[in-house]
Amino acid sequence: MTGMPKLLVAQVLGPYCGTAEDGQYLYDAVQEFIKKGEHIELDFEGVELASSSFFGALIGRLTEEHGPNAFQSLVDYRSLEPRLEFVLTHTLTAIHA
């Protein structure tokens, strides 16, 4: 999607996104774009660790504020390594259970 704002997660948080506080920090950054009615792309290139606590805080807040499919409908992501995508998928499943 052309013109979609992009956040480079590793530049914002570094290569280790392991805490709920990290997820909250990224949520705050994402929320600024959503308030403007923009979709956002999160680029995970360079991120070596992303925990379920991190994704839970990010996705949980998006779900609370914008509905159950907020992450899928408002946020695109790329460059997420398979093991980190597994954690993301597991977190999404747990939130929607």
PDB file of N, CA and C in Angstrom:
ATOM      1  N   MET A   1       0.846  -1.185   0.000  1.00  0.00           N
ATOM      2  CA  MET A   1       0.000   0.000   0.000  1.00  0.00           C
ATOM      3  C   MET A   1       0.887   1.241   0.000  1.00  0.00           C
ATOM      4  N   THR A   2       0.743   2.000  -0.986  1.00  0.00           N
ATOM      5  CA  THR A   2       1.569   3.176  -1.131  1.00  0.00           C
ATOM      6  C   THR A   2       1.147   4.252  -0.138  1.00  0.00           C
ATOM      7  N   GLY A   3       2.136   4.910   0.432  1.00  0.00           N
ATOM      8  CA  GLY A   3       1.853   6.019   1.315  1.00  0.00           C
ATOM      9  C   GLY A   3       1.484   5.643   2.735  1.00  0.00           C
ATOM     10  N   MET A   4       1.423   4.352   3.026  1.00  0.00           N
ATOM     11  CA  MET A   4       1.108   3.928   4.387  1.00  0.00           C
ATOM     12  C   MET A   4       2.292   4.249   5.288  1.00  0.00           C
ATOM     13  N   PRO A   5       2.044   4.909   6.421  1.00  0.00           N
ATOM     14  CA  PRO A   5       3.144   5.172   7.342  1.00  0.00           C
ATOM     15  C   PRO A   5       3.743   3.861   7.855  1.00  0.00           C
ATOM     16  N   LYS A   6       5.043   3.893   8.092  1.00  0.00           N
ATOM     17  CA  LYS A   6       5.742   2.694   8.540  1.00  0.00           C
ATOM     18  C   LYS A   6       6.557   3.021   9.786  1.00  0.00           C
ATOM     19  N   LEU A   7       6.486   2.131  10.754  1.00  0.00           N
ATOM     20  CA  LEU A   7       7.339   2.221  11.940  1.00  0.00           C
ATOM     21  C   LEU A   7       8.342   1.077  11.891  1.00  0.00           C
ATOM     22  N   LEU A   8       9.606   1.410  12.041  1.00  0.00           N
ATOM     23  CA  LEU A   8      10.653   0.401  12.125  1.00  0.00           C
ATOM     24  C   LEU A   8      10.807   0.043  13.599  1.00  0.00           C
ATOM     25  N   VAL A   9      10.275  -1.102  13.958  1.00  0.00           N
ATOM     26  CA  VAL A   9      10.183  -1.495  15.369  1.00  0.00           C
ATOM     27  C   VAL A   9      11.560  -1.527  16.030  1.00  0.00           C
ATOM     28  N   ALA A  10      12.565  -2.044  15.332  1.00  0.00           N
ATOM     29  CA  ALA A  10      13.906  -2.117  15.914  1.00  0.00           C
ATOM     30  C   ALA A  10      14.475  -0.732  16.189  1.00  0.00           C
ATOM     31  N   GLN A  11      14.108   0.259  15.396  1.00  0.00           N
ATOM     32  CA  GLN A  11      14.588   1.616  15.669  1.00  0.00           C
ATOM     33  C   GLN A  11      13.854   2.240  16.848  1.00  0.00           C
ATOM     34  N   VAL A  12      12.602   1.863  17.028  1.00  0.00           N
ATOM     35  CA  VAL A  12      11.805   2.410  18.126  1.00  0.00           C
ATOM     36  C   VAL A  12      12.163   1.738  19.452  1.00  0.00           C
ATOM     37  N   LEU A  13      12.287   0.402  19.434  1.00  0.00           N
ATOM     38  CA  LEU A  13      12.456  -0.351  20.680  1.00  0.00           C
ATOM     39  C   LEU A  13      13.768  -1.112  20.785  1.00  0.00           C
ATOM     40  N   GLY A  14      14.497  -1.244  19.702  1.00  0.00           N
ATOM     41  CA  GLY A  14      15.683  -2.081  19.698  1.00  0.00           C
ATOM     42  C   GLY A  14      15.329  -3.502  19.285  1.00  0.00           C
ATOM     43  N   PRO A  15      16.302  -4.410  19.312  1.00  0.00           N
ATOM     44  CA  PRO A  15      16.068  -5.765  18.816  1.00  0.00           C
ATOM     45  C   PRO A  15      15.304  -6.681  19.770  1.00  0.00           C
ATOM     46  N   TYR A  16      15.097  -6.243  21.006  1.00  0.00           N
ATOM     47  CA  TYR A  16      14.436  -7.088  22.005  1.00  0.00           C
ATOM     48  C   TYR A  16      13.156  -6.431  22.496  1.00  0.00           C
ATOM     49  N   CYS A  17      12.038  -7.005  22.110  1.00  0.00           N
ATOM     50  CA  CYS A  17      10.706  -6.505  22.499  1.00  0.00           C
ATOM     51  C   CYS A  17      10.111  -7.549  23.435  1.00  0.00           C
ATOM     52  N   GLY A  18      10.536  -7.518  24.676  1.00  0.00           N
ATOM     53  CA  GLY A  18      10.206  -8.606  25.578  1.00  0.00           C
ATOM     54  C   GLY A  18       9.228  -8.294  26.681  1.00  0.00           C
ATOM     55  N   THR A  19       8.822  -7.036  26.820  1.00  0.00           N
ATOM     56  CA  THR A  19       7.985  -6.709  27.971  1.00  0.00           C
ATOM     57  C   THR A  19       6.650  -6.098  27.546  1.00  0.00           C
ATOM     58  N   ALA A  20       5.717  -6.131  28.474  1.00  0.00           N
ATOM     59  CA  ALA A  20       4.429  -5.468  28.247  1.00  0.00           C
ATOM     60  C   ALA A  20       4.633  -3.970  28.084  1.00  0.00           C
ATOM     61  N   GLU A  21       5.623  -3.421  28.774  1.00  0.00           N
ATOM     62  CA  GLU A  21       5.911  -1.989  28.646  1.00  0.00           C
ATOM     63  C   GLU A  21       6.341  -1.643  27.220  1.00  0.00           C
ATOM     64  N   ASP A  22       7.124  -2.547  26.600  1.00  0.00           N
ATOM     65  CA  ASP A  22       7.506  -2.343  25.197  1.00  0.00           C
ATOM     66  C   ASP A  22       6.263  -2.339  24.308  1.00  0.00           C
ATOM     67  N   GLY A  23       5.355  -3.276  24.572  1.00  0.00           N
ATOM     68  CA  GLY A  23       4.112  -3.336  23.803  1.00  0.00           C
ATOM     69  C   GLY A  23       3.270  -2.093  23.982  1.00  0.00           C
ATOM     70  N   GLN A  24       3.208  -1.578  25.189  1.00  0.00           N
ATOM     71  CA  GLN A  24       2.457  -0.354  25.474  1.00  0.00           C
ATOM     72  C   GLN A  24       3.087   0.832  24.746  1.00  0.00           C
ATOM     73  N   TYR A  25       4.408   0.897  24.757  1.00  0.00           N
ATOM     74  CA  TYR A  25       5.120   1.988  24.086  1.00  0.00           C
ATOM     75  C   TYR A  25       4.819   1.974  22.584  1.00  0.00           C
ATOM     76  N   LEU A  26       4.862   0.781  21.977  1.00  0.00           N
ATOM     77  CA  LEU A  26       4.567   0.687  20.551  1.00  0.00           C
ATOM     78  C   LEU A  26       3.091   0.980  20.288  1.00  0.00           C
ATOM     79  N   TYR A  27       2.213   0.527  21.175  1.00  0.00           N
ATOM     80  CA  TYR A  27       0.788   0.850  21.048  1.00  0.00           C
ATOM     81  C   TYR A  27       0.584   2.360  20.997  1.00  0.00           C
ATOM     82  N   ASP A  28       1.241   3.081  21.892  1.00  0.00           N
ATOM     83  CA  ASP A  28       1.097   4.537  21.922  1.00  0.00           C
ATOM     84  C   ASP A  28       1.513   5.154  20.586  1.00  0.00           C
ATOM     85  N   ALA A  29       2.601   4.638  20.007  1.00  0.00           N
ATOM     86  CA  ALA A  29       3.067   5.149  18.715  1.00  0.00           C
ATOM     87  C   ALA A  29       2.071   4.807  17.604  1.00  0.00           C
ATOM     88  N   VAL A  30       1.564   3.586  17.599  1.00  0.00           N
ATOM     89  CA  VAL A  30       0.591   3.147  16.594  1.00  0.00           C
ATOM     90  C   VAL A  30      -0.707   3.948  16.729  1.00  0.00           C
ATOM     91  N   GLN A  31      -1.129   4.170  17.946  1.00  0.00           N
ATOM     92  CA  GLN A  31      -2.384   4.878  18.217  1.00  0.00           C
ATOM     93  C   GLN A  31      -2.385   6.278  17.602  1.00  0.00           C
ATOM     94  N   GLU A  32      -1.236   6.933  17.566  1.00  0.00           N
ATOM     95  CA  GLU A  32      -1.156   8.272  16.972  1.00  0.00           C
ATOM     96  C   GLU A  32      -1.576   8.251  15.500  1.00  0.00           C
ATOM     97  N   PHE A  33      -1.208   7.208  14.787  1.00  0.00           N
ATOM     98  CA  PHE A  33      -1.596   7.088  13.381  1.00  0.00           C
ATOM     99  C   PHE A  33      -3.068   6.712  13.242  1.00  0.00           C
ATOM    100  N   ILE A  34      -3.525   5.801  14.096  1.00  0.00           N
ATOM    101  CA  ILE A  34      -4.916   5.356  14.040  1.00  0.00           C
ATOM    102  C   ILE A  34      -5.862   6.517  14.339  1.00  0.00           C
ATOM    103  N   LYS A  35      -5.476   7.389  15.273  1.00  0.00           N
ATOM    104  CA  LYS A  35      -6.305   8.562  15.584  1.00  0.00           C
ATOM    105  C   LYS A  35      -6.517   9.434  14.358  1.00  0.00           C
ATOM    106  N   LYS A  36      -5.547   9.430  13.448  1.00  0.00           N
ATOM    107  CA  LYS A  36      -5.641  10.224  12.218  1.00  0.00           C
ATOM    108  C   LYS A  36      -6.364   9.468  11.115  1.00  0.00           C
ATOM    109  N   GLY A  37      -6.828   8.259  11.413  1.00  0.00           N
ATOM    110  CA  GLY A  37      -7.531   7.455  10.422  1.00  0.00           C
ATOM    111  C   GLY A  37      -6.599   6.730   9.465  1.00  0.00           C
ATOM    112  N   GLU A  38      -5.329   6.596   9.853  1.00  0.00           N
ATOM    113  CA  GLU A  38      -4.349   5.952   8.989  1.00  0.00           C
ATOM    114  C   GLU A  38      -4.089   4.522   9.437  1.00  0.00           C
ATOM    115  N   HIS A  39      -3.863   3.661   8.445  1.00  0.00           N
ATOM    116  CA  HIS A  39      -3.344   2.331   8.736  1.00  0.00           C
ATOM    117  C   HIS A  39      -1.842   2.492   8.913  1.00  0.00           C
ATOM    118  N   ILE A  40      -1.224   1.549   9.593  1.00  0.00           N
ATOM    119  CA  ILE A  40       0.206   1.638   9.874  1.00  0.00           C
ATOM    120  C   ILE A  40       0.874   0.299   9.553  1.00  0.00           C
ATOM    121  N   GLU A  41       2.087   0.373   9.042  1.00  0.00           N
ATOM    122  CA  GLU A  41       2.873  -0.834   8.815  1.00  0.00           C
ATOM    123  C   GLU A  41       3.964  -0.904   9.865  1.00  0.00           C
ATOM    124  N   LEU A  42       4.044  -2.036  10.533  1.00  0.00           N
ATOM    125  CA  LEU A  42       5.115  -2.291  11.487  1.00  0.00           C
ATOM    126  C   LEU A  42       6.147  -3.180  10.807  1.00  0.00           C
ATOM    127  N   ASP A  43       7.361  -2.680  10.687  1.00  0.00           N
ATOM    128  CA  ASP A  43       8.439  -3.431  10.063  1.00  0.00           C
ATOM    129  C   ASP A  43       9.324  -3.987  11.182  1.00  0.00           C
ATOM    130  N   PHE A  44       9.356  -5.306  11.273  1.00  0.00           N
ATOM    131  CA  PHE A  44      10.081  -5.976  12.351  1.00  0.00           C
ATOM    132  C   PHE A  44      11.501  -6.383  11.960  1.00  0.00           C
ATOM    133  N   GLU A  45      12.010  -5.849  10.866  1.00  0.00           N
ATOM    134  CA  GLU A  45      13.377  -6.173  10.466  1.00  0.00           C
ATOM    135  C   GLU A  45      14.340  -5.778  11.594  1.00  0.00           C
ATOM    136  N   GLY A  46      15.213  -6.701  11.945  1.00  0.00           N
ATOM    137  CA  GLY A  46      16.176  -6.444  13.013  1.00  0.00           C
ATOM    138  C   GLY A  46      15.686  -6.799  14.401  1.00  0.00           C
ATOM    139  N   VAL A  47      14.420  -7.174  14.542  1.00  0.00           N
ATOM    140  CA  VAL A  47      13.888  -7.587  15.846  1.00  0.00           C
ATOM    141  C   VAL A  47      14.213  -9.066  16.041  1.00  0.00           C
ATOM    142  N   GLU A  48      14.945  -9.359  17.098  1.00  0.00           N
ATOM    143  CA  GLU A  48      15.369 -10.723  17.375  1.00  0.00           C
ATOM    144  C   GLU A  48      14.464 -11.439  18.361  1.00  0.00           C
ATOM    145  N   LEU A  49      13.791 -10.666  19.216  1.00  0.00           N
ATOM    146  CA  LEU A  49      12.924 -11.249  20.235  1.00  0.00           C
ATOM    147  C   LEU A  49      11.665 -10.411  20.354  1.00  0.00           C
ATOM    148  N   ALA A  50      10.530 -11.068  20.345  1.00  0.00           N
ATOM    149  CA  ALA A  50       9.247 -10.418  20.618  1.00  0.00           C
ATOM    150  C   ALA A  50       8.430 -11.425  21.420  1.00  0.00           C
ATOM    151  N   SER A  51       8.132 -11.091  22.643  1.00  0.00           N
ATOM    152  CA  SER A  51       7.464 -12.028  23.546  1.00  0.00           C
ATOM    153  C   SER A  51       5.943 -11.922  23.460  1.00  0.00           C
ATOM    154  N   SER A  52       5.292 -12.903  24.052  1.00  0.00           N
ATOM    155  CA  SER A  52       3.835 -12.860  24.127  1.00  0.00           C
ATOM    156  C   SER A  52       3.377 -11.693  25.002  1.00  0.00           C
ATOM    157  N   SER A  53       4.173 -11.310  25.985  1.00  0.00           N
ATOM    158  CA  SER A  53       3.836 -10.141  26.807  1.00  0.00           C
ATOM    159  C   SER A  53       3.829  -8.871  25.961  1.00  0.00           C
ATOM    160  N   PHE A  54       4.816  -8.750  25.096  1.00  0.00           N
ATOM    161  CA  PHE A  54       4.902  -7.611  24.187  1.00  0.00           C
ATOM    162  C   PHE A  54       3.687  -7.562  23.266  1.00  0.00           C
ATOM    163  N   PHE A  55       3.437  -8.667  22.550  1.00  0.00           N
ATOM    164  CA  PHE A  55       2.306  -8.696  21.623  1.00  0.00           C
ATOM    165  C   PHE A  55       0.981  -8.569  22.368  1.00  0.00           C
ATOM    166  N   GLY A  56       0.893  -9.166  23.551  1.00  0.00           N
ATOM    167  CA  GLY A  56      -0.337  -9.075  24.328  1.00  0.00           C
ATOM    168  C   GLY A  56      -0.684  -7.643  24.689  1.00  0.00           C
ATOM    169  N   ALA A  57       0.302  -6.873  25.103  1.00  0.00           N
ATOM    170  CA  ALA A  57       0.046  -5.469  25.450  1.00  0.00           C
ATOM    171  C   ALA A  57      -0.335  -4.666  24.217  1.00  0.00           C
ATOM    172  N   LEU A  58       0.375  -4.871  23.125  1.00  0.00           N
ATOM    173  CA  LEU A  58       0.079  -4.149  21.887  1.00  0.00           C
ATOM    174  C   LEU A  58      -1.298  -4.512  21.336  1.00  0.00           C
ATOM    175  N   ILE A  59      -1.539  -5.788  21.156  1.00  0.00           N
ATOM    176  CA  ILE A  59      -2.779  -6.251  20.532  1.00  0.00           C
ATOM    177  C   ILE A  59      -3.954  -6.128  21.498  1.00  0.00           C
ATOM    178  N   GLY A  60      -3.709  -6.401  22.764  1.00  0.00           N
ATOM    179  CA  GLY A  60      -4.779  -6.285  23.759  1.00  0.00           C
ATOM    180  C   GLY A  60      -5.356  -4.885  23.813  1.00  0.00           C
ATOM    181  N   ARG A  61      -4.495  -3.886  23.833  1.00  0.00           N
ATOM    182  CA  ARG A  61      -4.968  -2.489  23.859  1.00  0.00           C
ATOM    183  C   ARG A  61      -5.689  -2.126  22.570  1.00  0.00           C
ATOM    184  N   LEU A  62      -5.151  -2.556  21.436  1.00  0.00           N
ATOM    185  CA  LEU A  62      -5.830  -2.282  20.161  1.00  0.00           C
ATOM    186  C   LEU A  62      -7.224  -2.909  20.155  1.00  0.00           C
ATOM    187  N   THR A  63      -7.328  -4.116  20.682  1.00  0.00           N
ATOM    188  CA  THR A  63      -8.614  -4.820  20.745  1.00  0.00           C
ATOM    189  C   THR A  63      -9.574  -4.099  21.672  1.00  0.00           C
ATOM    190  N   GLU A  64      -9.091  -3.670  22.836  1.00  0.00           N
ATOM    191  CA  GLU A  64      -9.941  -2.938  23.780  1.00  0.00           C
ATOM    192  C   GLU A  64     -10.468  -1.640  23.178  1.00  0.00           C
ATOM    193  N   GLU A  65      -9.602  -0.924  22.499  1.00  0.00           N
ATOM    194  CA  GLU A  65      -9.951   0.402  21.974  1.00  0.00           C
ATOM    195  C   GLU A  65     -10.730   0.363  20.661  1.00  0.00           C
ATOM    196  N   HIS A  66     -10.429  -0.636  19.815  1.00  0.00           N
ATOM    197  CA  HIS A  66     -10.944  -0.590  18.442  1.00  0.00           C
ATOM    198  C   HIS A  66     -11.669  -1.855  17.987  1.00  0.00           C
ATOM    199  N   GLY A  67     -11.867  -2.816  18.864  1.00  0.00           N
ATOM    200  CA  GLY A  67     -12.615  -4.009  18.509  1.00  0.00           C
ATOM    201  C   GLY A  67     -11.736  -5.229  18.283  1.00  0.00           C
ATOM    202  N   PRO A  68     -12.374  -6.407  18.181  1.00  0.00           N
ATOM    203  CA  PRO A  68     -11.645  -7.671  18.190  1.00  0.00           C
ATOM    204  C   PRO A  68     -10.717  -7.900  17.000  1.00  0.00           C
ATOM    205  N   ASN A  69     -10.949  -7.261  15.881  1.00  0.00           N
ATOM    206  CA  ASN A  69     -10.091  -7.477  14.719  1.00  0.00           C
ATOM    207  C   ASN A  69      -9.223  -6.270  14.403  1.00  0.00           C
ATOM    208  N   ALA A  70      -8.994  -5.436  15.389  1.00  0.00           N
ATOM    209  CA  ALA A  70      -8.264  -4.181  15.170  1.00  0.00           C
ATOM    210  C   ALA A  70      -6.863  -4.409  14.622  1.00  0.00           C
ATOM    211  N   PHE A  71      -6.134  -5.376  15.190  1.00  0.00           N
ATOM    212  CA  PHE A  71      -4.761  -5.572  14.736  1.00  0.00           C
ATOM    213  C   PHE A  71      -4.741  -5.954  13.267  1.00  0.00           C
ATOM    214  N   GLN A  72      -5.611  -6.881  12.878  1.00  0.00           N
ATOM    215  CA  GLN A  72      -5.634  -7.330  11.493  1.00  0.00           C
ATOM    216  C   GLN A  72      -6.124  -6.246  10.539  1.00  0.00           C
ATOM    217  N   SER A  73      -7.031  -5.392  10.981  1.00  0.00           N
ATOM    218  CA  SER A  73      -7.616  -4.410  10.069  1.00  0.00           C
ATOM    219  C   SER A  73      -6.896  -3.068  10.051  1.00  0.00           C
ATOM    220  N   LEU A  74      -6.182  -2.708  11.106  1.00  0.00           N
ATOM    221  CA  LEU A  74      -5.552  -1.391  11.184  1.00  0.00           C
ATOM    222  C   LEU A  74      -4.031  -1.428  11.036  1.00  0.00           C
ATOM    223  N   VAL A  75      -3.439  -2.611  11.212  1.00  0.00           N
ATOM    224  CA  VAL A  75      -1.984  -2.730  11.225  1.00  0.00           C
ATOM    225  C   VAL A  75      -1.544  -3.803  10.236  1.00  0.00           C
ATOM    226  N   ASP A  76      -0.579  -3.456   9.404  1.00  0.00           N
ATOM    227  CA  ASP A  76       0.098  -4.438   8.572  1.00  0.00           C
ATOM    228  C   ASP A  76       1.475  -4.653   9.191  1.00  0.00           C
ATOM    229  N   TYR A  77       2.030  -5.816   8.974  1.00  0.00           N
ATOM    230  CA  TYR A  77       3.373  -6.058   9.485  1.00  0.00           C
ATOM    231  C   TYR A  77       4.181  -6.808   8.440  1.00  0.00           C
ATOM    232  N   ARG A  78       5.489  -6.645   8.539  1.00  0.00           N
ATOM    233  CA  ARG A  78       6.391  -7.324   7.623  1.00  0.00           C
ATOM    234  C   ARG A  78       7.693  -7.637   8.344  1.00  0.00           C
ATOM    235  N   SER A  79       8.478  -8.478   7.709  1.00  0.00           N
ATOM    236  CA  SER A  79       9.813  -8.855   8.194  1.00  0.00           C
ATOM    237  C   SER A  79       9.770  -9.484   9.584  1.00  0.00           C
ATOM    238  N   LEU A  80       8.711 -10.220   9.860  1.00  0.00           N
ATOM    239  CA  LEU A  80       8.597 -10.903  11.149  1.00  0.00           C
ATOM    240  C   LEU A  80       9.090 -12.335  10.952  1.00  0.00           C
ATOM    241  N   GLU A  81      10.168 -12.687  11.622  1.00  0.00           N
ATOM    242  CA  GLU A  81      10.746 -14.024  11.486  1.00  0.00           C
ATOM    243  C   GLU A  81       9.717 -15.075  11.885  1.00  0.00           C
ATOM    244  N   PRO A  82       9.798 -16.285  11.301  1.00  0.00           N
ATOM    245  CA  PRO A  82       8.799 -17.321  11.579  1.00  0.00           C
ATOM    246  C   PRO A  82       8.577 -17.602  13.058  1.00  0.00           C
ATOM    247  N   ARG A  83       9.637 -17.641  13.852  1.00  0.00           N
ATOM    248  CA  ARG A  83       9.445 -17.934  15.286  1.00  0.00           C
ATOM    249  C   ARG A  83       8.720 -16.800  15.990  1.00  0.00           C
ATOM    250  N   LEU A  84       8.910 -15.568  15.526  1.00  0.00           N
ATOM    251  CA  LEU A  84       8.202 -14.435  16.118  1.00  0.00           C
ATOM    252  C   LEU A  84       6.765 -14.376  15.604  1.00  0.00           C
ATOM    253  N   GLU A  85       6.571 -14.781  14.349  1.00  0.00           N
ATOM    254  CA  GLU A  85       5.207 -14.842  13.817  1.00  0.00           C
ATOM    255  C   GLU A  85       4.393 -15.897  14.567  1.00  0.00           C
ATOM    256  N   PHE A  86       5.057 -16.972  14.980  1.00  0.00           N
ATOM    257  CA  PHE A  86       4.391 -17.993  15.799  1.00  0.00           C
ATOM    258  C   PHE A  86       3.894 -17.380  17.105  1.00  0.00           C
ATOM    259  N   VAL A  87       4.722 -16.574  17.756  1.00  0.00           N
ATOM    260  CA  VAL A  87       4.328 -15.921  19.015  1.00  0.00           C
ATOM    261  C   VAL A  87       3.165 -14.969  18.754  1.00  0.00           C
ATOM    262  N   LEU A  88       3.230 -14.213  17.668  1.00  0.00           N
ATOM    263  CA  LEU A  88       2.136 -13.306  17.309  1.00  0.00           C
ATOM    264  C   LEU A  88       0.841 -14.075  17.090  1.00  0.00           C
ATOM    265  N   THR A  89       0.903 -15.142  16.312  1.00  0.00           N
ATOM    266  CA  THR A  89      -0.293 -15.943  16.030  1.00  0.00           C
ATOM    267  C   THR A  89      -0.867 -16.544  17.307  1.00  0.00           C
ATOM    268  N   HIS A  90       0.003 -17.054  18.159  1.00  0.00           N
ATOM    269  CA  HIS A  90      -0.437 -17.617  19.441  1.00  0.00           C
ATOM    270  C   HIS A  90      -1.121 -16.549  20.304  1.00  0.00           C
ATOM    271  N   THR A  91      -0.565 -15.353  20.310  1.00  0.00           N
ATOM    272  CA  THR A  91      -1.131 -14.251  21.096  1.00  0.00           C
ATOM    273  C   THR A  91      -2.492 -13.861  20.543  1.00  0.00           C
ATOM    274  N   LEU A  92      -2.605 -13.748  19.232  1.00  0.00           N
ATOM    275  CA  LEU A  92      -3.901 -13.405  18.614  1.00  0.00           C
ATOM    276  C   LEU A  92      -4.959 -14.456  18.962  1.00  0.00           C
ATOM    277  N   THR A  93      -4.573 -15.734  18.901  1.00  0.00           N
ATOM    278  CA  THR A  93      -5.490 -16.818  19.241  1.00  0.00           C
ATOM    279  C   THR A  93      -5.945 -16.713  20.697  1.00  0.00           C
ATOM    280  N   ALA A  94      -5.018 -16.444  21.589  1.00  0.00           N
ATOM    281  CA  ALA A  94      -5.350 -16.337  23.019  1.00  0.00           C
ATOM    282  C   ALA A  94      -6.272 -15.166  23.288  1.00  0.00           C
ATOM    283  N   ILE A  95      -6.033 -14.052  22.625  1.00  0.00           N
ATOM    284  CA  ILE A  95      -6.880 -12.863  22.836  1.00  0.00           C
ATOM    285  C   ILE A  95      -8.295 -13.093  22.320  1.00  0.00           C
ATOM    286  N   HIS A  96      -8.409 -13.838  21.234  1.00  0.00           N
ATOM    287  CA  HIS A  96      -9.725 -14.073  20.652  1.00  0.00           C
ATOM    288  C   HIS A  96     -10.435 -15.298  21.207  1.00  0.00           C
ATOM    289  N   ALA A  97      -9.804 -15.988  22.158  1.00  0.00           N
ATOM    290  CA  ALA A  97     -10.423 -17.199  22.726  1.00  0.00           C
ATOM    291  C   ALA A  97     -11.555 -16.833  23.672  1.00  0.00           C
TER     292      ALA A  97
END
